Coordinates of C-alpha atoms in Angstrom, one line a residue:
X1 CA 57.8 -78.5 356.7
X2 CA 59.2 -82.3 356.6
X3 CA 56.8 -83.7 358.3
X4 CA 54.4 -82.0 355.8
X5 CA 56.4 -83.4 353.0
X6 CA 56.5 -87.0 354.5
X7 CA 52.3 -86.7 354.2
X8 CA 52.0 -85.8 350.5
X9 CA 54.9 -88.3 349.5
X10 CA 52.9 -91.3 351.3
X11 CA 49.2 -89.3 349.8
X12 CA 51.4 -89.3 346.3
X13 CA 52.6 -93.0 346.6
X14 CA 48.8 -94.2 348.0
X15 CA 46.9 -92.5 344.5
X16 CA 49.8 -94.0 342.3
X17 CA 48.5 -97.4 343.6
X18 CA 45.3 -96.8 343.3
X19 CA 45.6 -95.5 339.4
X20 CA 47.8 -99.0 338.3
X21 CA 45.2 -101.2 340.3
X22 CA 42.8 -99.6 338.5
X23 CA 44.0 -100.0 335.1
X24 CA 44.4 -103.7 336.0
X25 CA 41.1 -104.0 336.7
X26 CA 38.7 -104.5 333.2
X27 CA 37.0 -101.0 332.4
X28 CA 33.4 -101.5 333.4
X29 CA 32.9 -97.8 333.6
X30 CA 30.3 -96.2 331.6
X31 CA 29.5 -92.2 330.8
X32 CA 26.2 -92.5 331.5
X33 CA 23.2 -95.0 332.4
X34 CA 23.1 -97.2 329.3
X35 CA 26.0 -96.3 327.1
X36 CA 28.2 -99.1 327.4
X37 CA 31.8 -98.5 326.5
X38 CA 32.7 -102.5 326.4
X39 CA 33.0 -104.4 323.5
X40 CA 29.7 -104.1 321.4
X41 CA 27.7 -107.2 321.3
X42 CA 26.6 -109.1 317.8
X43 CA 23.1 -107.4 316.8
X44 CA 20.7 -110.0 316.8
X45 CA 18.9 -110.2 313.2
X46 CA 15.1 -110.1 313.5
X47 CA 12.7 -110.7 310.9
X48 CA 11.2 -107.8 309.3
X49 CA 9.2 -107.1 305.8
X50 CA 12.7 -109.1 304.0
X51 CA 12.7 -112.5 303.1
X52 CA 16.0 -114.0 304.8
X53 CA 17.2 -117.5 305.3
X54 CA 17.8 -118.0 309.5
X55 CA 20.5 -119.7 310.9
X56 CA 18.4 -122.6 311.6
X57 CA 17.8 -123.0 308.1
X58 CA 14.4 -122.3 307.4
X59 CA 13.2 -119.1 305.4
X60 CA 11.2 -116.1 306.7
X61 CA 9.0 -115.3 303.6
X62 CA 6.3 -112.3 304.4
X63 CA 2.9 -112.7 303.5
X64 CA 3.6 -109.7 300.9
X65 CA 6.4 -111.9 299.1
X66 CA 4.5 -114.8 299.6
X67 CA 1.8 -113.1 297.4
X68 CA 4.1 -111.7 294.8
X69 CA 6.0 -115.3 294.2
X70 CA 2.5 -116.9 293.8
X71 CA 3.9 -119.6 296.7
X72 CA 1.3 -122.4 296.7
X73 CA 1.5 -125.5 299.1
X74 CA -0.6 -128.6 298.8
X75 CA -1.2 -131.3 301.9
X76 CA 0.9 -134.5 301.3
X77 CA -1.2 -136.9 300.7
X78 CA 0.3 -140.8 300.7
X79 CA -1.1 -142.6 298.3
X80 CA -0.2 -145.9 295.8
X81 CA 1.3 -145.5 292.2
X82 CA 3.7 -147.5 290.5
X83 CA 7.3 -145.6 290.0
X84 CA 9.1 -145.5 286.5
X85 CA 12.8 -146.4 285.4
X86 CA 14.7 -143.6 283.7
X87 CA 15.8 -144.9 280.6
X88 CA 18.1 -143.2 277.4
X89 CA 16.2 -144.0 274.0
X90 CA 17.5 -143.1 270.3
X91 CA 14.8 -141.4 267.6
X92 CA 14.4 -143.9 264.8
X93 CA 12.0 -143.8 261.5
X94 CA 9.1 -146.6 261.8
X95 CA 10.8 -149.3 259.7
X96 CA 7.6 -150.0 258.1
X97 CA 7.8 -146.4 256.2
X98 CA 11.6 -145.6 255.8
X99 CA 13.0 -146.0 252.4
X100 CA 16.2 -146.4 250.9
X101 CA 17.4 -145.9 247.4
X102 CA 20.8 -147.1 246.7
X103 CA 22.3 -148.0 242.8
X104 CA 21.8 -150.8 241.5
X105 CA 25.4 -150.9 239.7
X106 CA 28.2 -148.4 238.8
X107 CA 27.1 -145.8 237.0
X108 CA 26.8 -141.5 236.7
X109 CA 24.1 -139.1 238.3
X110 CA 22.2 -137.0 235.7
X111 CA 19.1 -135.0 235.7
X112 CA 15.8 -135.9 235.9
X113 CA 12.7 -133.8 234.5
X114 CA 12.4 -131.8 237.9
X115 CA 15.8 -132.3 239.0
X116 CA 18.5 -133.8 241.3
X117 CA 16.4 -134.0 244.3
X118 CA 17.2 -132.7 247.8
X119 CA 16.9 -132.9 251.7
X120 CA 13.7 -131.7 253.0
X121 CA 12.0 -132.7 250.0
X122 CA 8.5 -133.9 250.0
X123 CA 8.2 -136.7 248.0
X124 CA 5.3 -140.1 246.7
X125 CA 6.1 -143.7 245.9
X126 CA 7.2 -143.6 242.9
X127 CA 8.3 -140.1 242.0
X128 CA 11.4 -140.3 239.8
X129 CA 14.7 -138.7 242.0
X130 CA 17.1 -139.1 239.8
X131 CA 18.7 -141.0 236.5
X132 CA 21.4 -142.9 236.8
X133 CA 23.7 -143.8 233.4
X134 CA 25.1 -147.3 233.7
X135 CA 29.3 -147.5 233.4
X136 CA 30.5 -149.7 231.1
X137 CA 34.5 -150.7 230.7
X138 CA 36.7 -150.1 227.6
X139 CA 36.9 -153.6 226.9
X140 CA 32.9 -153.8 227.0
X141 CA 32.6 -150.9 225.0
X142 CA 34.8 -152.6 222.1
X143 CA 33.1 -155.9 222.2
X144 CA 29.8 -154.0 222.3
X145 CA 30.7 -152.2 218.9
X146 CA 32.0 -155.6 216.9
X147 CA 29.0 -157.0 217.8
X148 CA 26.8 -154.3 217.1
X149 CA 28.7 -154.0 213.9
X150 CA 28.3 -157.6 213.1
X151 CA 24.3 -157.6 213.2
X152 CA 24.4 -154.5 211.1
X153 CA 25.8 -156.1 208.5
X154 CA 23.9 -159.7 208.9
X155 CA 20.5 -157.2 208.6
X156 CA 21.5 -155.4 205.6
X157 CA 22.2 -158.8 203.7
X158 CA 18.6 -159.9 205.1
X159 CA 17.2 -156.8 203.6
X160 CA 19.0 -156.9 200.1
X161 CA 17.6 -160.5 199.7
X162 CA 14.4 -159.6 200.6
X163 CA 14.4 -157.4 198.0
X164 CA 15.8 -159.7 195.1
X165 CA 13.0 -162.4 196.5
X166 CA 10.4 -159.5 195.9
X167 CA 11.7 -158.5 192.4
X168 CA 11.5 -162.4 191.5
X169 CA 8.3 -163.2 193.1
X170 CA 6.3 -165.9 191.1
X171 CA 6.5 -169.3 190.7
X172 CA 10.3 -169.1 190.6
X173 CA 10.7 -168.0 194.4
X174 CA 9.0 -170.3 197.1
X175 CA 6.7 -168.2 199.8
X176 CA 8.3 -170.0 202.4
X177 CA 11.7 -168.5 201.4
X178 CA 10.5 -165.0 201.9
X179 CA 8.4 -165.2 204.8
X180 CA 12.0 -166.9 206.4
X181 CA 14.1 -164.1 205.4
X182 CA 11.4 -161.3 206.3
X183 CA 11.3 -163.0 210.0
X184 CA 15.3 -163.3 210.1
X185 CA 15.2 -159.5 209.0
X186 CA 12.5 -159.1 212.3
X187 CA 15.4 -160.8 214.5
X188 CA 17.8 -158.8 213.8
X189 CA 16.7 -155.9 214.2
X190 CA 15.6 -156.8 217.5
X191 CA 19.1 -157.9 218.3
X192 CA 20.5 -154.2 217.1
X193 CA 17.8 -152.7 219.4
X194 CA 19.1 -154.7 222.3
X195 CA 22.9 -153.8 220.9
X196 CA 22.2 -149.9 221.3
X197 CA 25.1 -147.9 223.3
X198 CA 24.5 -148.9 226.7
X199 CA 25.1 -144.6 227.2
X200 CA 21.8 -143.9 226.1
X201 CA 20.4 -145.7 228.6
X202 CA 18.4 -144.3 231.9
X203 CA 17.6 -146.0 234.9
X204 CA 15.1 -144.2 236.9
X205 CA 15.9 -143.8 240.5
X206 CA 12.4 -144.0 242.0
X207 CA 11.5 -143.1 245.9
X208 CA 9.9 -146.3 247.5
X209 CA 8.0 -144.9 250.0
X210 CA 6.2 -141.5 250.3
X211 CA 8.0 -139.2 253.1
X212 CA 10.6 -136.7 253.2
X213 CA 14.4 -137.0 251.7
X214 CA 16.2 -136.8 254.7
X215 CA 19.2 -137.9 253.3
X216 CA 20.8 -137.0 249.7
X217 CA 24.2 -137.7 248.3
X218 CA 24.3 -137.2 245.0
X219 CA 24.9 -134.3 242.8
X220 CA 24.6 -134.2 239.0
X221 CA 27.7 -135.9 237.0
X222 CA 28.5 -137.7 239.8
X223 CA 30.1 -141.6 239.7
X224 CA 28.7 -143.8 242.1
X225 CA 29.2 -147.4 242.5
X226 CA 27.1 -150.4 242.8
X227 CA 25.6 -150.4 246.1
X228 CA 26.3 -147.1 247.5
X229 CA 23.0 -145.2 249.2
X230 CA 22.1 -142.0 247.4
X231 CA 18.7 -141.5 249.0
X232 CA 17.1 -141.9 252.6
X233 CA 13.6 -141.4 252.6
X234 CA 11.2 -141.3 256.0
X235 CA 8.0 -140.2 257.6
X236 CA 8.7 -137.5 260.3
X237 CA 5.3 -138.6 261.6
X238 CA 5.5 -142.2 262.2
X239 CA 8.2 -142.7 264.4
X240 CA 10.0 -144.9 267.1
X241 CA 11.9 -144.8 269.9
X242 CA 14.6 -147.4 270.9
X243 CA 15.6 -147.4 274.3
X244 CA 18.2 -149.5 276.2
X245 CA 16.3 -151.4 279.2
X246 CA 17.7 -154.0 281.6
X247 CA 17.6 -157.4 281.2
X248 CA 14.0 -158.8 282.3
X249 CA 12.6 -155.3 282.9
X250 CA 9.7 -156.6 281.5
X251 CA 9.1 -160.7 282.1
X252 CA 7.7 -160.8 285.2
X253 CA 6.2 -157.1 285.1
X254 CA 4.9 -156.0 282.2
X255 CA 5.3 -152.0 280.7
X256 CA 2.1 -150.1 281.7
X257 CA 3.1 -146.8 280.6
X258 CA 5.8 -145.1 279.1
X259 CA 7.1 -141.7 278.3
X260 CA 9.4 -139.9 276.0
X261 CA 10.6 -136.4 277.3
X262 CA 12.8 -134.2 275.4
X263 CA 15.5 -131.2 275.9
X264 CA 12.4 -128.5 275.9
X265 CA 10.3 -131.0 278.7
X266 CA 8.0 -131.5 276.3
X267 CA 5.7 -134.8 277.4
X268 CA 5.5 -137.6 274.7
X269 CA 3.2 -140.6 274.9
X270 CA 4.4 -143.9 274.0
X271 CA 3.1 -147.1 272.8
X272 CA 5.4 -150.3 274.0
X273 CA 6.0 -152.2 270.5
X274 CA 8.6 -155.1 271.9
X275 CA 11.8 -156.1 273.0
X276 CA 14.6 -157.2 270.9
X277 CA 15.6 -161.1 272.6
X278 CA 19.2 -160.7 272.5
X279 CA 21.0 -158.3 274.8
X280 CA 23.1 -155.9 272.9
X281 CA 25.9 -153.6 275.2
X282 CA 24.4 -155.7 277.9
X283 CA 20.8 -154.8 277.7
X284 CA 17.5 -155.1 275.8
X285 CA 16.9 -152.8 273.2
X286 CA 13.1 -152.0 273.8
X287 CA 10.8 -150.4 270.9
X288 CA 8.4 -148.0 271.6
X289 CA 6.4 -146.5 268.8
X290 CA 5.6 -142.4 269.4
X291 CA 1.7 -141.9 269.2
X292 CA 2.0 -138.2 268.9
X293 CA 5.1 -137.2 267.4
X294 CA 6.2 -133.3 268.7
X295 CA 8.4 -131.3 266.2
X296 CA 11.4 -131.4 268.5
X297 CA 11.9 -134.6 267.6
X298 CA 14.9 -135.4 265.2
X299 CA 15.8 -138.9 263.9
X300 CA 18.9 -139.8 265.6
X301 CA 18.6 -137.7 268.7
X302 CA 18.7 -138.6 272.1
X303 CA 15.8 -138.6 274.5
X304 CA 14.7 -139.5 277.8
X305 CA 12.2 -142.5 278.4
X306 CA 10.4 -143.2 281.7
X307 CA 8.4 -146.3 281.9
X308 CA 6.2 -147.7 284.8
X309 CA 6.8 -151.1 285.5
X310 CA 6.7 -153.4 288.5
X311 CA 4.9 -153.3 292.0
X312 CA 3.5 -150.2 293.4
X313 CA 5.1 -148.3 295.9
X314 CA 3.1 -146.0 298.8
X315 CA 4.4 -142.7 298.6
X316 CA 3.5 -138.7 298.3
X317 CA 3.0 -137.6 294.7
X318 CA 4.3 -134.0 294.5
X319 CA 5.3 -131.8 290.7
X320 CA 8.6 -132.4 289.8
X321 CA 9.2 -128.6 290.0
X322 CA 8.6 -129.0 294.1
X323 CA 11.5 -130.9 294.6
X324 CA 14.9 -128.6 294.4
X325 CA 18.3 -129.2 295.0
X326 CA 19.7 -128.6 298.4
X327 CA 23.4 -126.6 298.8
X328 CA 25.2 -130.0 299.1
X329 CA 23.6 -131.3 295.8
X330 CA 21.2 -133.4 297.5
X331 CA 17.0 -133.6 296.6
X332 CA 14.9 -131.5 299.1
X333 CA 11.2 -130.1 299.2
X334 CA 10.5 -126.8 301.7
X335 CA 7.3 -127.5 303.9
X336 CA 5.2 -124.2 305.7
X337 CA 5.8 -125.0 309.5
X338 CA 4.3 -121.5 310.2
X339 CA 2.3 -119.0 308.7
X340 CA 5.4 -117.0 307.2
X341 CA 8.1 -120.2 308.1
X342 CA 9.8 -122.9 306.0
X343 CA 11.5 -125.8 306.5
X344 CA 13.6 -127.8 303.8
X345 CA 13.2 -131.6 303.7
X346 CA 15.6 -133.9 303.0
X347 CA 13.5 -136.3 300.5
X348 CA 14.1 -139.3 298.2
X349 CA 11.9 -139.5 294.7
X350 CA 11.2 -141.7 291.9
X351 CA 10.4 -140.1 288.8
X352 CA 6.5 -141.0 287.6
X353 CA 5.3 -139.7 284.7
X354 CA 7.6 -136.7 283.6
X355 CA 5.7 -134.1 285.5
X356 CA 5.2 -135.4 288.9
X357 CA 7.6 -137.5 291.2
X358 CA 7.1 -140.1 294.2
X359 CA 8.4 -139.4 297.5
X360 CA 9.0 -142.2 299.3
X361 CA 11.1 -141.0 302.4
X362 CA 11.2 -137.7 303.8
X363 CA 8.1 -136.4 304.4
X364 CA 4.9 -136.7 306.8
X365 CA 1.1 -137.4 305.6
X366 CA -0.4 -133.7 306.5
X367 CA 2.7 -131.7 305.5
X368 CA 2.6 -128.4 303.8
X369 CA 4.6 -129.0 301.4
X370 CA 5.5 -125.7 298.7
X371 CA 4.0 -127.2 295.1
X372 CA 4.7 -123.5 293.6
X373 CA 7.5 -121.2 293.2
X374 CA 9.7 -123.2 295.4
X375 CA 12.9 -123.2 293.4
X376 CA 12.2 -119.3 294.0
X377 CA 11.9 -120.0 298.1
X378 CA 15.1 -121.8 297.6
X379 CA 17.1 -119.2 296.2
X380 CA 16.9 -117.1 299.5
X381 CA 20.2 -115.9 300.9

């Protein structure tokens, strides 16, 4: 019996070695033939029927979605056009029909036949805005009444003479005596016509120019002073443009194009009209008369101003919708490098016209490059 015992303590003793060198050994043990009981490795993501951006950075876009987004792509082309300066401009109304209306001394707003007239209104050269009744101080007032009062009484001793000339007429009373007091009796009551109380006098306020009031500051009863503006008058449809440019922008190369884009991206042409010749904030102010005013346009607003000027550059003309931003805020364009594949760029532009742009680094002649529905491509997650 103890030798017996002796044989399953040593057995005993060999499995209990065995079982700990085993659990210090990693588990590579599986159940079966393929069912791995290790730690799972990452799936690996293939493309399917889902657009999805890869980890290399290009998009896998379907021929399906491809279809439904309308994608389009266009060959890049490198070709020769001259690149335009971004410039901020100010609305202004064409100096040649603006019109102001300001009083000519101090005085009170009344009612004309149709009215005090208002913003918005349509008005001609020469329609009557308002009337304006002259001031006049206490002191004038008082010296306008003795003299007044004074000529009153000269005309009525003119008149009574006049009439003891007639009753006498004859031999006795020369003709030259009465013609002399009829013509003093003409005088003065010329001079009490001029003497009337200044209040019943009207000046007519009358619109220089034919526009539209876009400016009105009066109100009936109102006291205004001598100088003060009352009325603005333009043509919404002859307009300007001033825009700050840099000094010499255009000595040495001349303005070929330029144009006016507002908030909505609505295209403006522009006609170059000149350059003021002193700098003002550091630049030139540069005038630029709009040949086809948009109704978006408001006098006083801001607005973007691209003009062409200097040497022509070689570059690849693409929309201005095909270039996006990249996640690090940087310009980019996508380019098909495979039939369902694309690849962002890394470009740099110069804006052309307002609708199109100039590439000038970044991109290959023969590239695919997306000229529709990018922004949508780069929106893929």
């Amino acid at each position: 019996a103890e030798p017996s015992a002796k044989v399953l303590k040593s057995a005993a003793e060999i499995v209990l070695v065995v079982l700990v060198a085993a659990a210090a050994l990693p588990d590579r043990s599986t159940a079966h033939e393929g069912d791995d009981h290790g730690t799972p490795a990452a799936p690996v993501q293939t493309p399917g029927g889902t657009p999805v951006k890869l980890p290399s950075g290009e998009v896998f876009l379907p021929k399906a979605t491809q279809r439904l987004l309308q994608v389009r792509t266009a060959p890049a082309v490198v070709e020769s056009a001259k690149p335009a300066t971004e410039l901020v401009g100010t609305v202004i109304a064409d100096p040649a029909h603006e019109g102001r209306v300001q009083a000519p001394m101090d005085g009170q707003i009344e009612l004309a036949d149709g009215g005090v007239s208002y913003v918005g209104q349509q008005v001609t050269a020469g329609d009557v805005l308002a009337l304006l009744a002259p001031a006049m101080p206490v002191y004038e007032r008082g010296t306008l009444a003795q003299v007044t009062a004074d000529v009153e009484g000269k005309l009525r001793i003119a008149e009574q003479k006049l009439a003891r000339l007639t009753r006498i007429s004859g031999d006795y009373i020369p003709q030259r005596e009465i013609e002399d007091t009829k013509t003093e009796i003409e005088s003065l009551r010329q001079q009490k016509r001029v003497l009337e109380p200044k209040n019943a006098e009207r000046l007519q306020l009358q619109a220089p120019v034919s526009g539209i009031i876009s400016v009105a500051t009066v109100r009936a009863g109102q006291v205004v002073s001598a100088r003060d503006t009352l009325f603005e008058i333009v043509d919404p449809k002859r307009l300007w443009i001033e825009a700050m440019g840099m000094p010499g922008s255009d000595d040495d190369n001349p303005l070929t194009e330029a144009t006016a884009l507002d908030a909505e991206g609505h295209k403006i042409p522009l006609t170059f009209v000149g350059r003021a010749p002193a700098l003002r904030h550091q630049a030139l102010p540069l005038l630029f008369r709009v040949d086809e005013p948009h109704a978006s346009l408001g006098i006083g607003s801001t607005i973007k101003v691209l003009v062409r000027h200097g040497a022509p550059v070689d570059g690849i003309i693409v929309p201005d919708g095909a270039v996006v931003r990249a996640p690090n805020g940087l310009p980019q364009v996508w380019v098909k490098v495979a039939p369902e594949r694309f690849a962002p760029r890394p470009v740099r532009t110069a804006p052309l016209d307002g609708e199109r742009v100039v590439v000038t680094t970044g991109l290959a002649k023969g590239d695919r490059v997306v000229v529709g529905a990018a922004e949508l491509i780069n929106q893929v997650r």
